[in-house]
């Protein structure tokens, strides 16, 4: 990052997880699967499910209020809200605008970001530039998902993976030399065919026919996504480190996207990190897409796993196919 610009860091985080727990045993009652298969192939033991009356912006708003409290600022001091989600309340208005109203952030601009599981880091990139250039002082970046609403109840390959939840981070000015140091963002649109929700947009509007075909649900080629993920997680992390002259030896803590323990293990192996330097909560929440990284970061901070001066790497991948990583020197 250019040294003439304002340094930007995360000055507060918050998260919200719905109370209802769905265990692997519960899923055994719904589809042809087993606790043993799910744990050995993914590492996931349980996930959360939002109650019917709760949508993405409801969970996001609670996470935001907690992040504002941690940052010690009010909603009126927020200049912009960015919501990373693939499960917005509705196509428009944006979930960011709905959250803005809900928390009373009357001075904030608001927009959603669609980069699937990479979306929260994309949001950090957009928001931090706004502050670095002096346009804004505080930006709320939110990852919030209600994936349970778009899962095919008969598709065992996706039903077991995903969960609901929300995480948020307040970006603000920090001391020079600390905060967000670099990003590596990317996309390979040719891989869009491996993970998508087909209906509900302009190509396949929701009709009786698309609903009958189940085109409103997530469809995934798990093997292709898996091959992409195990390669890209390590690669993008190393690129973000290289951009600021750091190496894998400089990493104090890794907060990876929580998709599958085998994918995280591949990244950890590439970075040669001991397990105590890696945050894992996918066993409890599954893959919450855009919410996974901010929830994991919030929990890691609350468990005092991150200290001032630590070099933290956040890294994710997702539909698009997209990838994103960033290096933060904790302030
Ligand atoms: N229970 C039991 N058996 C299952 C299940 C299940 N839940 N799901 C699939 N199987 C079966 C398959 O049908 C297959 O059976 P077959 O050999 O008779 O055809 C067998 O298990 C092996 O299937 P694979 O797909 O080869 O299993 P794999 O070890 O690759 O694991 C998984 C599948 C877990 C989906 C893995 O590929 C994966 O994690 N991929 C990445 C997915 C991911 O991270 N997606 C999210 C991206 S982030 C975003 O943007 C939302």
mmCIF file of C-alpha atoms and ligand atoms in Angstrom, residues 32-34 37-38 41-42 116-117 156-157 160-162 195 220 222-223 225-226 257 259-260 262-263 287 289 317-319, ligand 1:
data_model
loop_
_atom_site.group_PDB
_atom_site.id
_atom_site.type_symbol
_atom_site.label_atom_id
_atom_site.label_comp_id
_atom_site.label_asym_id
_atom_site.label_seq_id
_atom_site.Cartn_x
_atom_site.Cartn_y
_atom_site.Cartn_z
ATOM 1 C CA UNK A 32 -28.689 -40.634 2.462
ATOM 2 C CA UNK A 33 -25.577 -39.642 4.409
ATOM 3 C CA UNK A 34 -23.753 -40.480 7.636
ATOM 4 C CA UNK A 37 -18.886 -39.562 5.952
ATOM 5 C CA UNK A 38 -19.483 -35.890 6.709
ATOM 6 C CA UNK A 41 -14.761 -35.752 4.129
ATOM 7 C CA UNK A 42 -15.390 -32.230 5.475
ATOM 8 C CA UNK A 116 -19.468 -15.400 -2.709
ATOM 9 C CA UNK A 117 -17.114 -16.721 -0.026
ATOM 10 C CA UNK A 156 -26.767 -34.458 0.072
ATOM 11 C CA UNK A 157 -23.613 -32.998 -1.489
ATOM 12 C CA UNK A 160 -24.264 -31.023 4.588
ATOM 13 C CA UNK A 161 -21.817 -28.189 3.840
ATOM 14 C CA UNK A 162 -23.519 -24.885 4.493
ATOM 15 C CA UNK A 195 -20.913 -23.395 -8.335
ATOM 16 C CA UNK A 220 -22.064 -27.501 -7.216
ATOM 17 C CA UNK A 222 -17.681 -30.456 -5.522
ATOM 18 C CA UNK A 223 -14.607 -32.096 -7.047
ATOM 19 C CA UNK A 225 -14.325 -26.617 -6.567
ATOM 20 C CA UNK A 226 -12.162 -28.742 -4.281
ATOM 21 C CA UNK A 257 -12.446 -19.504 4.724
ATOM 22 C CA UNK A 259 -15.216 -24.610 3.673
ATOM 23 C CA UNK A 260 -13.727 -28.021 4.378
ATOM 24 C CA UNK A 262 -9.117 -30.876 3.934
ATOM 25 C CA UNK A 263 -9.006 -27.613 1.954
ATOM 26 C CA UNK A 287 -19.404 -23.112 5.440
ATOM 27 C CA UNK A 289 -19.857 -18.354 2.607
ATOM 28 C CA UNK A 317 -12.209 -18.671 -2.309
ATOM 29 C CA UNK A 318 -15.696 -19.059 -3.662
ATOM 30 C CA UNK A 319 -18.180 -19.045 -6.506
HETATM 31 N N1 LIG B 1 -22.980 -38.385 2.219
HETATM 32 C C1 LIG B 1 -22.577 -39.573 1.722
HETATM 33 N N2 LIG B 1 -22.056 -39.701 0.498
HETATM 34 C C2 LIG B 1 -21.933 -38.590 -0.244
HETATM 35 C C3 LIG B 1 -22.342 -37.333 0.212
HETATM 36 C C4 LIG B 1 -22.885 -37.257 1.498
HETATM 37 N N3 LIG B 1 -23.302 -36.110 2.055
HETATM 38 N N4 LIG B 1 -22.094 -36.420 -0.741
HETATM 39 C C5 LIG B 1 -21.539 -37.078 -1.772
HETATM 40 N N5 LIG B 1 -21.458 -38.406 -1.466
HETATM 41 C C6 LIG B 1 -20.951 -39.492 -2.293
HETATM 42 C C7 LIG B 1 -20.897 -39.172 -3.768
HETATM 43 O O1 LIG B 1 -22.162 -39.359 -4.365
HETATM 44 C C8 LIG B 1 -19.857 -40.134 -4.258
HETATM 45 O O2 LIG B 1 -20.452 -41.384 -4.425
HETATM 46 P P1 LIG B 1 -20.081 -42.292 -5.693
HETATM 47 O O3 LIG B 1 -18.605 -42.570 -5.560
HETATM 48 O O4 LIG B 1 -20.934 -43.502 -5.492
HETATM 49 O O5 LIG B 1 -20.416 -41.483 -6.898
HETATM 50 C C9 LIG B 1 -18.874 -40.242 -3.088
HETATM 51 O O6 LIG B 1 -19.594 -39.766 -1.931
HETATM 52 C C10 LIG B 1 -17.617 -39.426 -3.253
HETATM 53 O O7 LIG B 1 -17.995 -38.131 -3.689
HETATM 54 P P2 LIG B 1 -16.949 -37.021 -3.951
HETATM 55 O O8 LIG B 1 -17.670 -35.811 -4.484
HETATM 56 O O9 LIG B 1 -15.801 -37.551 -4.756
HETATM 57 O O10 LIG B 1 -16.457 -36.735 -2.467
HETATM 58 P P3 LIG B 1 -15.323 -35.774 -1.990
HETATM 59 O O11 LIG B 1 -14.373 -36.497 -1.122
HETATM 60 O O12 LIG B 1 -14.769 -34.951 -3.125
HETATM 61 O O13 LIG B 1 -16.117 -34.755 -1.043
HETATM 62 C C11 LIG B 1 -17.090 -32.563 -1.045
HETATM 63 C C12 LIG B 1 -17.202 -34.010 -1.552
HETATM 64 C C13 LIG B 1 -17.112 -32.591 0.476
HETATM 65 C C14 LIG B 1 -18.285 -31.775 -1.579
HETATM 66 C C15 LIG B 1 -15.741 -31.959 -1.547
HETATM 67 O O14 LIG B 1 -15.610 -32.169 -2.916
HETATM 68 C C16 LIG B 1 -15.654 -30.489 -1.256
HETATM 69 O O15 LIG B 1 -15.569 -30.059 -0.116
HETATM 70 N N6 LIG B 1 -15.600 -29.649 -2.322
HETATM 71 C C17 LIG B 1 -15.506 -28.204 -2.151
HETATM 72 C C18 LIG B 1 -16.885 -27.658 -1.932
HETATM 73 C C19 LIG B 1 -16.861 -26.241 -1.429
HETATM 74 O O16 LIG B 1 -16.017 -25.849 -0.662
HETATM 75 N N7 LIG B 1 -17.882 -25.486 -1.848
HETATM 76 C C20 LIG B 1 -18.106 -24.190 -1.362
HETATM 77 C C21 LIG B 1 -17.314 -23.147 -2.069
HETATM 78 S S1 LIG B 1 -17.461 -21.631 -1.320
HETATM 79 C C22 LIG B 1 -18.784 -20.753 -1.977
HETATM 80 O O17 LIG B 1 -18.629 -19.901 -2.807
HETATM 81 C C23 LIG B 1 -20.142 -20.972 -1.474
#
